[in-house]
Amino acid sequence: MGLHTPMYFLLAHFSLADICYSTVISPRMLTDLLFGDKTISWAGCVAQFHLFALFVTAECHLLAAMAYDLHVAICHPLRYVLLVSPRACWHLVACSYLVASLSALLYTGCTFGGSFCGPRRVDHFFCDASPVLRLACSDTRGRELAIFGLAAANGLGTGAAIVLSYGRVLRAVLGTRSAPSRARAFRTCASHLVSVSVFYGILFFMYLQPASWHGGQDKVASVFYTVVSPMLNPFIYSLRNREKDKKLMRVRTPRYTLEYQGECECPRAKTQHENLTKGNGHSSCNQNRLRVPGPQALQVVKKGLNS
């Protein structure tokens, strides 16, 4: 399978979203920890939150697109080229970024649209919606409900698409009688399923709860899904490539055959030698053939040593 296939095309954009939203947060966080300068401008705070919301939402929709790709590959393999064509992949990616862009605009407008007063101290290591809304002077319940509804639409909508795809995949796999085919299908879905579990678990904990319920645990959860999760995804998705590399190394390892030289004194060994030379046991690759000396050659060696 080449890098031009739909799975790797979607995985490339998923990795790009991972890199982008982690880059928006991690360098600034490390700078604050090393140099102690924890100030950020108003424009910088708005830009950080907007880009973060954009790429996180895009990653949700890209995970759903990857689940659709796995569903078609396992349930409709003969129609895979037609249903997941390069044009369809571009449409999936374009729709993901379009919905993410519109959602990020709404997120940013609801978060920074009101008036702020008092100490402008964000109790977080980046400008997230909940700590920023705590600084607002006006009533934020309407904006909190808007953010909650938008997060639920993106998270639950893409999550439902992923669950539906995996439900059909599971039904197709359980209907297969071949055990190797089942194992191969489960290995194909394992990497994506682990990424979905980690990403959506933390995402639902962070944003599908009212702002008044947020506490000190949010910082720990944010570290996991802004720093740890993007760092783990390359290792998760490279496990299957490592399995392929191991299989490729086993294929490339030369197999040696034994060729007997000289006359054989044992009748049983002589019969086996004749069968090997007549059948498939005789290798045509001279470079991969080990020559074992027969009794005559061993006698010459013995005579040479005795003399």
PDB file of C-alpha atoms in Angstrom:
ATOM      1  CA  MET A   1       0.000   0.000   0.000  1.00  0.00           C
ATOM      2  CA  GLY A   2       1.534   3.293  -1.106  1.00  0.00           C
ATOM      3  CA  LEU A   3       1.446   6.692   0.502  1.00  0.00           C
ATOM      4  CA  HIS A   4      -0.998   7.905  -2.151  1.00  0.00           C
ATOM      5  CA  THR A   5      -3.822   5.687  -0.896  1.00  0.00           C
ATOM      6  CA  PRO A   6      -6.818   7.275   0.897  1.00  0.00           C
ATOM      7  CA  MET A   7      -5.863   5.963   4.327  1.00  0.00           C
ATOM      8  CA  TYR A   8      -2.462   7.642   4.245  1.00  0.00           C
ATOM      9  CA  PHE A   9      -3.915  10.769   2.659  1.00  0.00           C
ATOM     10  CA  LEU A  10      -6.373  11.199   5.544  1.00  0.00           C
ATOM     11  CA  LEU A  11      -3.700  10.242   8.054  1.00  0.00           C
ATOM     12  CA  ALA A  12      -1.423  12.973   6.678  1.00  0.00           C
ATOM     13  CA  HIS A  13      -4.071  15.639   7.263  1.00  0.00           C
ATOM     14  CA  PHE A  14      -4.818  14.196  10.695  1.00  0.00           C
ATOM     15  CA  SER A  15      -1.121  14.464  11.565  1.00  0.00           C
ATOM     16  CA  LEU A  16      -1.069  18.025  10.226  1.00  0.00           C
ATOM     17  CA  ALA A  17      -3.952  18.989  12.522  1.00  0.00           C
ATOM     18  CA  ASP A  18      -2.127  17.281  15.413  1.00  0.00           C
ATOM     19  CA  ILE A  19       1.043  19.251  14.749  1.00  0.00           C
ATOM     20  CA  CYS A  20      -0.775  22.562  14.294  1.00  0.00           C
ATOM     21  CA  TYR A  21      -2.899  22.583  17.430  1.00  0.00           C
ATOM     22  CA  SER A  22      -0.025  21.250  19.507  1.00  0.00           C
ATOM     23  CA  THR A  23       2.269  23.956  18.076  1.00  0.00           C
ATOM     24  CA  VAL A  24      -0.250  26.642  19.020  1.00  0.00           C
ATOM     25  CA  ILE A  25      -0.031  25.585  22.697  1.00  0.00           C
ATOM     26  CA  SER A  26       3.256  23.825  23.493  1.00  0.00           C
ATOM     27  CA  PRO A  27       5.932  26.430  22.521  1.00  0.00           C
ATOM     28  CA  ARG A  28       4.171  29.165  24.460  1.00  0.00           C
ATOM     29  CA  MET A  29       3.754  26.897  27.481  1.00  0.00           C
ATOM     30  CA  LEU A  30       7.433  25.884  27.452  1.00  0.00           C
ATOM     31  CA  THR A  31       8.513  29.535  27.133  1.00  0.00           C
ATOM     32  CA  ASP A  32       6.412  30.469  30.152  1.00  0.00           C
ATOM     33  CA  LEU A  33       7.892  27.637  32.200  1.00  0.00           C
ATOM     34  CA  LEU A  34      11.510  28.379  31.259  1.00  0.00           C
ATOM     35  CA  PHE A  35      11.580  32.187  31.398  1.00  0.00           C
ATOM     36  CA  GLY A  36       8.698  32.949  33.747  1.00  0.00           C
ATOM     37  CA  ASP A  37       7.179  35.579  31.435  1.00  0.00           C
ATOM     38  CA  LYS A  38       3.527  34.523  31.562  1.00  0.00           C
ATOM     39  CA  THR A  39       1.995  37.555  29.856  1.00  0.00           C
ATOM     40  CA  ILE A  40       0.119  37.396  26.568  1.00  0.00           C
ATOM     41  CA  SER A  41      -1.505  40.154  24.551  1.00  0.00           C
ATOM     42  CA  TRP A  42      -5.226  40.320  23.907  1.00  0.00           C
ATOM     43  CA  ALA A  43      -4.743  39.667  20.173  1.00  0.00           C
ATOM     44  CA  GLY A  44      -2.389  36.799  20.934  1.00  0.00           C
ATOM     45  CA  CYS A  45      -4.923  35.235  23.293  1.00  0.00           C
ATOM     46  CA  VAL A  46      -7.712  35.494  20.698  1.00  0.00           C
ATOM     47  CA  ALA A  47      -5.492  34.082  17.938  1.00  0.00           C
ATOM     48  CA  GLN A  48      -4.326  31.207  20.140  1.00  0.00           C
ATOM     49  CA  PHE A  49      -7.846  30.171  21.054  1.00  0.00           C
ATOM     50  CA  HIS A  50      -9.143  30.542  17.496  1.00  0.00           C
ATOM     51  CA  LEU A  51      -6.396  28.384  15.947  1.00  0.00           C
ATOM     52  CA  PHE A  52      -6.714  25.832  18.724  1.00  0.00           C
ATOM     53  CA  ALA A  53     -10.492  25.528  18.205  1.00  0.00           C
ATOM     54  CA  LEU A  54      -9.999  25.325  14.434  1.00  0.00           C
ATOM     55  CA  PHE A  55      -7.567  22.407  14.424  1.00  0.00           C
ATOM     56  CA  VAL A  56      -9.234  20.480  17.259  1.00  0.00           C
ATOM     57  CA  THR A  57     -12.590  20.622  15.462  1.00  0.00           C
ATOM     58  CA  ALA A  58     -10.910  19.648  12.191  1.00  0.00           C
ATOM     59  CA  GLU A  59      -9.346  16.648  13.916  1.00  0.00           C
ATOM     60  CA  CYS A  60     -12.791  15.480  15.098  1.00  0.00           C
ATOM     61  CA  HIS A  61     -14.113  15.474  11.540  1.00  0.00           C
ATOM     62  CA  LEU A  62     -10.937  13.886  10.149  1.00  0.00           C
ATOM     63  CA  LEU A  63     -11.280  11.025  12.635  1.00  0.00           C
ATOM     64  CA  ALA A  64     -14.834  10.509  11.402  1.00  0.00           C
ATOM     65  CA  ALA A  65     -13.591  10.518   7.786  1.00  0.00           C
ATOM     66  CA  MET A  66     -10.949   7.921   8.672  1.00  0.00           C
ATOM     67  CA  ALA A  67     -13.636   5.756  10.298  1.00  0.00           C
ATOM     68  CA  TYR A  68     -15.664   5.964   7.075  1.00  0.00           C
ATOM     69  CA  ASP A  69     -12.576   4.916   5.116  1.00  0.00           C
ATOM     70  CA  LEU A  70     -12.122   1.846   7.353  1.00  0.00           C
ATOM     71  CA  HIS A  71     -15.810   0.995   7.054  1.00  0.00           C
ATOM     72  CA  VAL A  72     -15.707   1.040   3.251  1.00  0.00           C
ATOM     73  CA  ALA A  73     -12.399  -0.884   3.143  1.00  0.00           C
ATOM     74  CA  ILE A  74     -13.735  -3.725   5.316  1.00  0.00           C
ATOM     75  CA  CYS A  75     -17.454  -3.826   4.445  1.00  0.00           C
ATOM     76  CA  HIS A  76     -17.301  -2.880   0.733  1.00  0.00           C
ATOM     77  CA  PRO A  77     -13.805  -3.798  -0.509  1.00  0.00           C
ATOM     78  CA  LEU A  78     -14.897  -4.230  -4.148  1.00  0.00           C
ATOM     79  CA  ARG A  79     -16.383  -0.711  -4.233  1.00  0.00           C
ATOM     80  CA  TYR A  80     -13.531   0.889  -2.284  1.00  0.00           C
ATOM     81  CA  VAL A  81     -11.880   2.538  -5.273  1.00  0.00           C
ATOM     82  CA  LEU A  82     -15.210   4.041  -6.333  1.00  0.00           C
ATOM     83  CA  LEU A  83     -16.468   5.200  -2.917  1.00  0.00           C
ATOM     84  CA  VAL A  84     -13.140   6.481  -1.573  1.00  0.00           C
ATOM     85  CA  SER A  85     -11.672   7.997  -4.711  1.00  0.00           C
ATOM     86  CA  PRO A  86      -9.089  10.815  -4.568  1.00  0.00           C
ATOM     87  CA  ARG A  87     -11.852  13.307  -5.325  1.00  0.00           C
ATOM     88  CA  ALA A  88     -13.969  11.958  -2.460  1.00  0.00           C
ATOM     89  CA  CYS A  89     -10.971  12.235  -0.115  1.00  0.00           C
ATOM     90  CA  TRP A  90     -10.449  15.870  -1.058  1.00  0.00           C
ATOM     91  CA  HIS A  91     -14.145  16.534  -0.444  1.00  0.00           C
ATOM     92  CA  LEU A  92     -13.960  14.915   3.000  1.00  0.00           C
ATOM     93  CA  VAL A  93     -10.896  16.956   3.969  1.00  0.00           C
ATOM     94  CA  ALA A  94     -12.320  20.197   2.559  1.00  0.00           C
ATOM     95  CA  CYS A  95     -15.618  19.712   4.413  1.00  0.00           C
ATOM     96  CA  SER A  96     -13.701  18.983   7.622  1.00  0.00           C
ATOM     97  CA  TYR A  97     -11.730  22.219   7.415  1.00  0.00           C
ATOM     98  CA  LEU A  98     -14.781  24.230   6.319  1.00  0.00           C
ATOM     99  CA  VAL A  99     -16.921  23.087   9.253  1.00  0.00           C
ATOM    100  CA  ALA A 100     -13.945  23.588  11.582  1.00  0.00           C
ATOM    101  CA  SER A 101     -13.417  27.157  10.335  1.00  0.00           C
ATOM    102  CA  LEU A 102     -17.069  28.125  10.854  1.00  0.00           C
ATOM    103  CA  SER A 103     -17.138  26.477  14.269  1.00  0.00           C
ATOM    104  CA  ALA A 104     -13.925  28.224  15.332  1.00  0.00           C
ATOM    105  CA  LEU A 105     -15.416  31.606  14.385  1.00  0.00           C
ATOM    106  CA  LEU A 106     -18.480  30.906  16.531  1.00  0.00           C
ATOM    107  CA  TYR A 107     -16.365  29.611  19.413  1.00  0.00           C
ATOM    108  CA  THR A 108     -14.175  32.717  19.332  1.00  0.00           C
ATOM    109  CA  GLY A 109     -17.133  35.090  19.064  1.00  0.00           C
ATOM    110  CA  CYS A 110     -18.919  33.501  22.028  1.00  0.00           C
ATOM    111  CA  THR A 111     -15.772  33.454  24.161  1.00  0.00           C
ATOM    112  CA  PHE A 112     -14.397  36.946  23.507  1.00  0.00           C
ATOM    113  CA  GLY A 113     -17.566  38.789  22.480  1.00  0.00           C
ATOM    114  CA  GLY A 114     -18.487  40.210  25.896  1.00  0.00           C
ATOM    115  CA  SER A 115     -16.927  42.828  28.139  1.00  0.00           C
ATOM    116  CA  PHE A 116     -14.133  41.978  30.570  1.00  0.00           C
ATOM    117  CA  CYS A 117     -13.181  43.672  33.814  1.00  0.00           C
ATOM    118  CA  GLY A 118     -11.203  43.025  36.980  1.00  0.00           C
ATOM    119  CA  PRO A 119      -7.882  41.149  37.126  1.00  0.00           C
ATOM    120  CA  ARG A 120      -7.017  39.872  33.659  1.00  0.00           C
ATOM    121  CA  ARG A 121      -5.405  36.706  34.907  1.00  0.00           C
ATOM    122  CA  VAL A 122      -6.238  33.515  33.000  1.00  0.00           C
ATOM    123  CA  ASP A 123      -6.105  30.552  35.366  1.00  0.00           C
ATOM    124  CA  HIS A 124      -4.748  28.191  32.728  1.00  0.00           C
ATOM    125  CA  PHE A 125      -1.596  27.585  30.668  1.00  0.00           C
ATOM    126  CA  PHE A 126      -3.377  28.700  27.473  1.00  0.00           C
ATOM    127  CA  CYS A 127      -6.422  30.784  26.526  1.00  0.00           C
ATOM    128  CA  ASP A 128      -9.271  28.287  26.748  1.00  0.00           C
ATOM    129  CA  ALA A 129     -12.996  29.101  26.772  1.00  0.00           C
ATOM    130  CA  SER A 130     -13.802  28.317  30.385  1.00  0.00           C
ATOM    131  CA  PRO A 131     -11.005  30.324  32.124  1.00  0.00           C
ATOM    132  CA  VAL A 132     -11.510  33.278  29.778  1.00  0.00           C
ATOM    133  CA  LEU A 133     -15.272  33.393  30.434  1.00  0.00           C
ATOM    134  CA  ARG A 134     -14.602  33.633  34.170  1.00  0.00           C
ATOM    135  CA  LEU A 135     -13.101  37.087  33.544  1.00  0.00           C
ATOM    136  CA  ALA A 136     -16.251  38.480  31.893  1.00  0.00           C
ATOM    137  CA  CYS A 137     -18.284  41.178  33.643  1.00  0.00           C
ATOM    138  CA  SER A 138     -21.585  40.424  31.891  1.00  0.00           C
ATOM    139  CA  ASP A 139     -23.755  37.342  32.175  1.00  0.00           C
ATOM    140  CA  THR A 140     -22.145  34.449  30.320  1.00  0.00           C
ATOM    141  CA  ARG A 141     -24.844  31.778  30.601  1.00  0.00           C
ATOM    142  CA  GLY A 142     -26.098  32.341  27.060  1.00  0.00           C
ATOM    143  CA  ARG A 143     -22.597  32.152  25.601  1.00  0.00           C
ATOM    144  CA  GLU A 144     -21.787  29.091  27.679  1.00  0.00           C
ATOM    145  CA  LEU A 145     -24.873  27.325  26.344  1.00  0.00           C
ATOM    146  CA  ALA A 146     -23.923  28.297  22.782  1.00  0.00           C
ATOM    147  CA  ILE A 147     -20.411  26.908  23.235  1.00  0.00           C
ATOM    148  CA  PHE A 148     -21.786  23.774  24.881  1.00  0.00           C
ATOM    149  CA  GLY A 149     -24.285  23.218  22.063  1.00  0.00           C
ATOM    150  CA  LEU A 150     -21.689  23.761  19.350  1.00  0.00           C
ATOM    151  CA  ALA A 151     -19.205  21.432  21.063  1.00  0.00           C
ATOM    152  CA  ALA A 152     -21.952  18.812  21.453  1.00  0.00           C
ATOM    153  CA  ALA A 153     -22.899  19.107  17.777  1.00  0.00           C
ATOM    154  CA  ASN A 154     -19.295  18.626  16.632  1.00  0.00           C
ATOM    155  CA  GLY A 155     -18.292  16.029  19.216  1.00  0.00           C
ATOM    156  CA  LEU A 156     -21.460  13.932  19.332  1.00  0.00           C
ATOM    157  CA  GLY A 157     -22.072  14.245  15.582  1.00  0.00           C
ATOM    158  CA  THR A 158     -18.650  12.965  14.588  1.00  0.00           C
ATOM    159  CA  GLY A 159     -18.692  10.486  17.465  1.00  0.00           C
ATOM    160  CA  ALA A 160     -22.005   9.046  16.242  1.00  0.00           C
ATOM    161  CA  ALA A 161     -20.548   8.687  12.736  1.00  0.00           C
ATOM    162  CA  ILE A 162     -17.542   6.815  14.168  1.00  0.00           C
ATOM    163  CA  VAL A 163     -19.738   4.525  16.304  1.00  0.00           C
ATOM    164  CA  LEU A 164     -22.002   3.779  13.335  1.00  0.00           C
ATOM    165  CA  SER A 165     -19.009   2.950  11.121  1.00  0.00           C
ATOM    166  CA  TYR A 166     -17.489   0.652  13.724  1.00  0.00           C
ATOM    167  CA  GLY A 167     -20.850  -1.010  14.333  1.00  0.00           C
ATOM    168  CA  ARG A 168     -21.045  -2.008  10.676  1.00  0.00           C
ATOM    169  CA  VAL A 169     -17.389  -3.047  10.692  1.00  0.00           C
ATOM    170  CA  LEU A 170     -17.977  -5.248  13.747  1.00  0.00           C
ATOM    171  CA  ARG A 171     -21.011  -6.874  12.136  1.00  0.00           C
ATOM    172  CA  ALA A 172     -19.053  -7.582   8.966  1.00  0.00           C
ATOM    173  CA  VAL A 173     -16.061  -8.963  10.865  1.00  0.00           C
ATOM    174  CA  LEU A 174     -18.156 -11.239  13.097  1.00  0.00           C
ATOM    175  CA  GLY A 175     -19.878 -12.571   9.992  1.00  0.00           C
ATOM    176  CA  THR A 176     -16.526 -13.690   8.578  1.00  0.00           C
ATOM    177  CA  ARG A 177     -15.664 -17.322   9.241  1.00  0.00           C
ATOM    178  CA  SER A 178     -11.949 -16.957   8.610  1.00  0.00           C
ATOM    179  CA  ALA A 179     -10.025 -16.310  11.834  1.00  0.00           C
ATOM    180  CA  PRO A 180      -7.010 -14.719  10.058  1.00  0.00           C
ATOM    181  CA  SER A 181      -9.359 -12.315   8.267  1.00  0.00           C
ATOM    182  CA  ARG A 182     -10.909 -11.296  11.580  1.00  0.00           C
ATOM    183  CA  ALA A 183      -7.524 -10.728  13.158  1.00  0.00           C
ATOM    184  CA  ARG A 184      -6.362  -8.687  10.165  1.00  0.00           C
ATOM    185  CA  ALA A 185      -9.497  -6.522  10.289  1.00  0.00           C
ATOM    186  CA  PHE A 186      -9.106  -5.872  14.023  1.00  0.00           C
ATOM    187  CA  ARG A 187      -5.432  -4.980  13.571  1.00  0.00           C
ATOM    188  CA  THR A 188      -6.410  -2.540  10.818  1.00  0.00           C
ATOM    189  CA  CYS A 189      -8.840  -0.725  13.130  1.00  0.00           C
ATOM    190  CA  ALA A 190      -6.774  -0.908  16.330  1.00  0.00           C
ATOM    191  CA  SER A 191      -4.646   2.227  15.802  1.00  0.00           C
ATOM    192  CA  HIS A 192      -7.607   4.408  14.840  1.00  0.00           C
ATOM    193  CA  LEU A 193      -9.705   3.074  17.707  1.00  0.00           C
ATOM    194  CA  VAL A 194      -7.011   3.879  20.289  1.00  0.00           C
ATOM    195  CA  SER A 195      -6.651   7.450  18.970  1.00  0.00           C
ATOM    196  CA  VAL A 196     -10.423   7.948  18.997  1.00  0.00           C
ATOM    197  CA  SER A 197     -10.718   6.648  22.566  1.00  0.00           C
ATOM    198  CA  VAL A 198      -7.982   8.930  23.926  1.00  0.00           C
ATOM    199  CA  PHE A 199      -9.037  12.028  21.997  1.00  0.00           C
ATOM    200  CA  TYR A 200     -12.796  11.837  22.502  1.00  0.00           C
ATOM    201  CA  GLY A 201     -12.555  10.728  26.117  1.00  0.00           C
ATOM    202  CA  ILE A 202     -10.620  13.849  27.122  1.00  0.00           C
ATOM    203  CA  LEU A 203     -12.614  16.078  24.748  1.00  0.00           C
ATOM    204  CA  PHE A 204     -15.964  15.055  26.260  1.00  0.00           C
ATOM    205  CA  PHE A 205     -14.584  15.522  29.761  1.00  0.00           C
ATOM    206  CA  MET A 206     -13.364  19.018  28.928  1.00  0.00           C
ATOM    207  CA  TYR A 207     -16.176  20.583  26.916  1.00  0.00           C
ATOM    208  CA  LEU A 208     -19.382  18.592  27.414  1.00  0.00           C
ATOM    209  CA  GLN A 209     -19.966  19.919  30.919  1.00  0.00           C
ATOM    210  CA  PRO A 210     -21.149  23.297  32.217  1.00  0.00           C
ATOM    211  CA  ALA A 211     -18.492  25.939  32.846  1.00  0.00           C
ATOM    212  CA  SER A 212     -19.311  25.994  36.571  1.00  0.00           C
ATOM    213  CA  TRP A 213     -18.182  22.373  36.876  1.00  0.00           C
ATOM    214  CA  HIS A 214     -14.684  23.034  35.606  1.00  0.00           C
ATOM    215  CA  GLY A 215     -11.927  22.845  38.198  1.00  0.00           C
ATOM    216  CA  GLY A 216      -8.235  22.154  38.695  1.00  0.00           C
ATOM    217  CA  GLN A 217      -8.475  18.786  36.907  1.00  0.00           C
ATOM    218  CA  ASP A 218      -8.994  20.619  33.618  1.00  0.00           C
ATOM    219  CA  LYS A 219      -5.330  21.600  33.479  1.00  0.00           C
ATOM    220  CA  VAL A 220      -4.217  17.976  33.777  1.00  0.00           C
ATOM    221  CA  ALA A 221      -6.704  16.856  31.124  1.00  0.00           C
ATOM    222  CA  SER A 222      -5.646  19.723  28.853  1.00  0.00           C
ATOM    223  CA  VAL A 223      -2.004  18.668  29.089  1.00  0.00           C
ATOM    224  CA  PHE A 224      -2.966  15.161  28.006  1.00  0.00           C
ATOM    225  CA  TYR A 225      -4.913  16.159  24.952  1.00  0.00           C
ATOM    226  CA  THR A 226      -2.833  19.158  23.843  1.00  0.00           C
ATOM    227  CA  VAL A 227       0.644  17.687  24.429  1.00  0.00           C
ATOM    228  CA  VAL A 228       0.565  13.968  25.255  1.00  0.00           C
ATOM    229  CA  SER A 229      -2.042  12.831  22.714  1.00  0.00           C
ATOM    230  CA  PRO A 230      -0.350  14.448  19.657  1.00  0.00           C
ATOM    231  CA  MET A 231       2.936  12.961  20.828  1.00  0.00           C
ATOM    232  CA  LEU A 232       1.468   9.447  21.156  1.00  0.00           C
ATOM    233  CA  ASN A 233      -0.378   9.380  17.826  1.00  0.00           C
ATOM    234  CA  PRO A 234       2.758   8.835  15.674  1.00  0.00           C
ATOM    235  CA  PHE A 235       3.731   5.858  17.846  1.00  0.00           C
ATOM    236  CA  ILE A 236       0.192   4.455  17.723  1.00  0.00           C
ATOM    237  CA  TYR A 237      -0.047   4.642  13.950  1.00  0.00           C
ATOM    238  CA  SER A 238       3.492   3.353  13.391  1.00  0.00           C
ATOM    239  CA  LEU A 239       2.816   0.029  15.138  1.00  0.00           C
ATOM    240  CA  ARG A 240       1.275  -1.488  12.019  1.00  0.00           C
ATOM    241  CA  ASN A 241       4.158  -0.227   9.879  1.00  0.00           C
ATOM    242  CA  ARG A 242       6.574  -1.926  12.265  1.00  0.00           C
ATOM    243  CA  GLU A 243       4.698  -5.201  11.781  1.00  0.00           C
ATOM    244  CA  LYS A 244       5.026  -4.777   8.018  1.00  0.00           C
ATOM    245  CA  ASP A 245       8.743  -4.036   8.376  1.00  0.00           C
ATOM    246  CA  LYS A 246       9.231  -7.231  10.368  1.00  0.00           C
ATOM    247  CA  LYS A 247       7.408  -9.268   7.734  1.00  0.00           C
ATOM    248  CA  LEU A 248       9.445  -7.620   4.998  1.00  0.00           C
ATOM    249  CA  MET A 249      12.688  -8.426   6.805  1.00  0.00           C
ATOM    250  CA  ARG A 250      11.638 -12.072   7.099  1.00  0.00           C
ATOM    251  CA  VAL A 251      10.911 -12.173   3.379  1.00  0.00           C
ATOM    252  CA  ARG A 252      14.243 -10.568   2.498  1.00  0.00           C
ATOM    253  CA  THR A 253      16.246 -12.954   4.700  1.00  0.00           C
ATOM    254  CA  PRO A 254      17.938 -15.491   2.367  1.00  0.00           C
ATOM    255  CA  ARG A 255      16.988 -19.106   2.867  1.00  0.00           C
ATOM    256  CA  TYR A 256      19.825 -21.558   2.544  1.00  0.00           C
ATOM    257  CA  THR A 257      19.560 -25.128   1.276  1.00  0.00           C
ATOM    258  CA  LEU A 258      21.983 -27.909   1.989  1.00  0.00           C
ATOM    259  CA  GLU A 259      23.596 -29.672  -0.937  1.00  0.00           C
ATOM    260  CA  TYR A 260      25.450 -32.911  -0.279  1.00  0.00           C
ATOM    261  CA  GLN A 261      28.754 -33.475  -2.095  1.00  0.00           C
ATOM    262  CA  GLY A 262      30.312 -36.809  -2.518  1.00  0.00           C
ATOM    263  CA  GLU A 263      28.937 -40.322  -2.285  1.00  0.00           C
ATOM    264  CA  CYS A 264      26.634 -41.171   0.580  1.00  0.00           C
ATOM    265  CA  GLU A 265      27.260 -44.380   2.480  1.00  0.00           C
ATOM    266  CA  CYS A 266      23.973 -44.388   4.418  1.00  0.00           C
ATOM    267  CA  PRO A 267      21.083 -45.715   2.233  1.00  0.00           C
ATOM    268  CA  ARG A 268      18.471 -43.569   3.986  1.00  0.00           C
ATOM    269  CA  ALA A 269      20.514 -40.381   3.594  1.00  0.00           C
ATOM    270  CA  LYS A 270      21.230 -41.272  -0.040  1.00  0.00           C
ATOM    271  CA  THR A 271      17.511 -41.634  -0.756  1.00  0.00           C
ATOM    272  CA  GLN A 272      16.789 -38.281   0.867  1.00  0.00           C
ATOM    273  CA  HIS A 273      19.551 -36.672  -1.180  1.00  0.00           C
ATOM    274  CA  GLU A 274      18.115 -38.056  -4.421  1.00  0.00           C
ATOM    275  CA  ASN A 275      14.623 -36.842  -3.512  1.00  0.00           C
ATOM    276  CA  LEU A 276      15.918 -33.354  -2.819  1.00  0.00           C
ATOM    277  CA  THR A 277      17.732 -33.150  -6.144  1.00  0.00           C
ATOM    278  CA  LYS A 278      14.680 -34.398  -8.051  1.00  0.00           C
ATOM    279  CA  GLY A 279      12.004 -32.384  -6.198  1.00  0.00           C
ATOM    280  CA  ASN A 280      11.515 -28.839  -5.014  1.00  0.00           C
ATOM    281  CA  GLY A 281      14.120 -29.093  -2.331  1.00  0.00           C
ATOM    282  CA  HIS A 282      16.889 -28.372  -4.825  1.00  0.00           C
ATOM    283  CA  SER A 283      17.429 -24.613  -4.924  1.00  0.00           C
ATOM    284  CA  SER A 284      18.341 -22.905  -8.165  1.00  0.00           C
ATOM    285  CA  CYS A 285      20.038 -20.002  -6.354  1.00  0.00           C
ATOM    286  CA  ASN A 286      23.712 -20.900  -6.079  1.00  0.00           C
ATOM    287  CA  GLN A 287      24.472 -17.909  -3.865  1.00  0.00           C
ATOM    288  CA  ASN A 288      22.071 -19.169  -1.187  1.00  0.00           C
ATOM    289  CA  ARG A 289      23.358 -22.755  -1.183  1.00  0.00           C
ATOM    290  CA  LEU A 290      25.540 -24.131   1.585  1.00  0.00           C
ATOM    291  CA  ARG A 291      27.817 -26.939   0.451  1.00  0.00           C
ATOM    292  CA  VAL A 292      28.340 -29.667   3.032  1.00  0.00           C
ATOM    293  CA  PRO A 293      31.410 -31.872   2.420  1.00  0.00           C
ATOM    294  CA  GLY A 294      30.799 -35.584   1.940  1.00  0.00           C
ATOM    295  CA  PRO A 295      32.816 -38.516   3.313  1.00  0.00           C
ATOM    296  CA  GLN A 296      35.503 -38.237   0.639  1.00  0.00           C
ATOM    297  CA  ALA A 297      36.168 -34.601   1.451  1.00  0.00           C
ATOM    298  CA  LEU A 298      36.289 -35.401   5.150  1.00  0.00           C
ATOM    299  CA  GLN A 299      38.851 -38.139   4.497  1.00  0.00           C
ATOM    300  CA  VAL A 300      41.046 -35.684   2.626  1.00  0.00           C
ATOM    301  CA  VAL A 301      40.884 -33.287   5.534  1.00  0.00           C
ATOM    302  CA  LYS A 302      41.786 -36.061   7.970  1.00  0.00           C
ATOM    303  CA  LYS A 303      44.735 -37.148   5.848  1.00  0.00           C
ATOM    304  CA  GLY A 304      45.962 -33.598   5.636  1.00  0.00           C
ATOM    305  CA  LEU A 305      45.797 -33.229   9.377  1.00  0.00           C
ATOM    306  CA  ASN A 306      47.523 -36.540  10.028  1.00  0.00           C
ATOM    307  CA  SER A 307      50.352 -35.696   7.633  1.00  0.00           C
TER     308      SER A 307
END
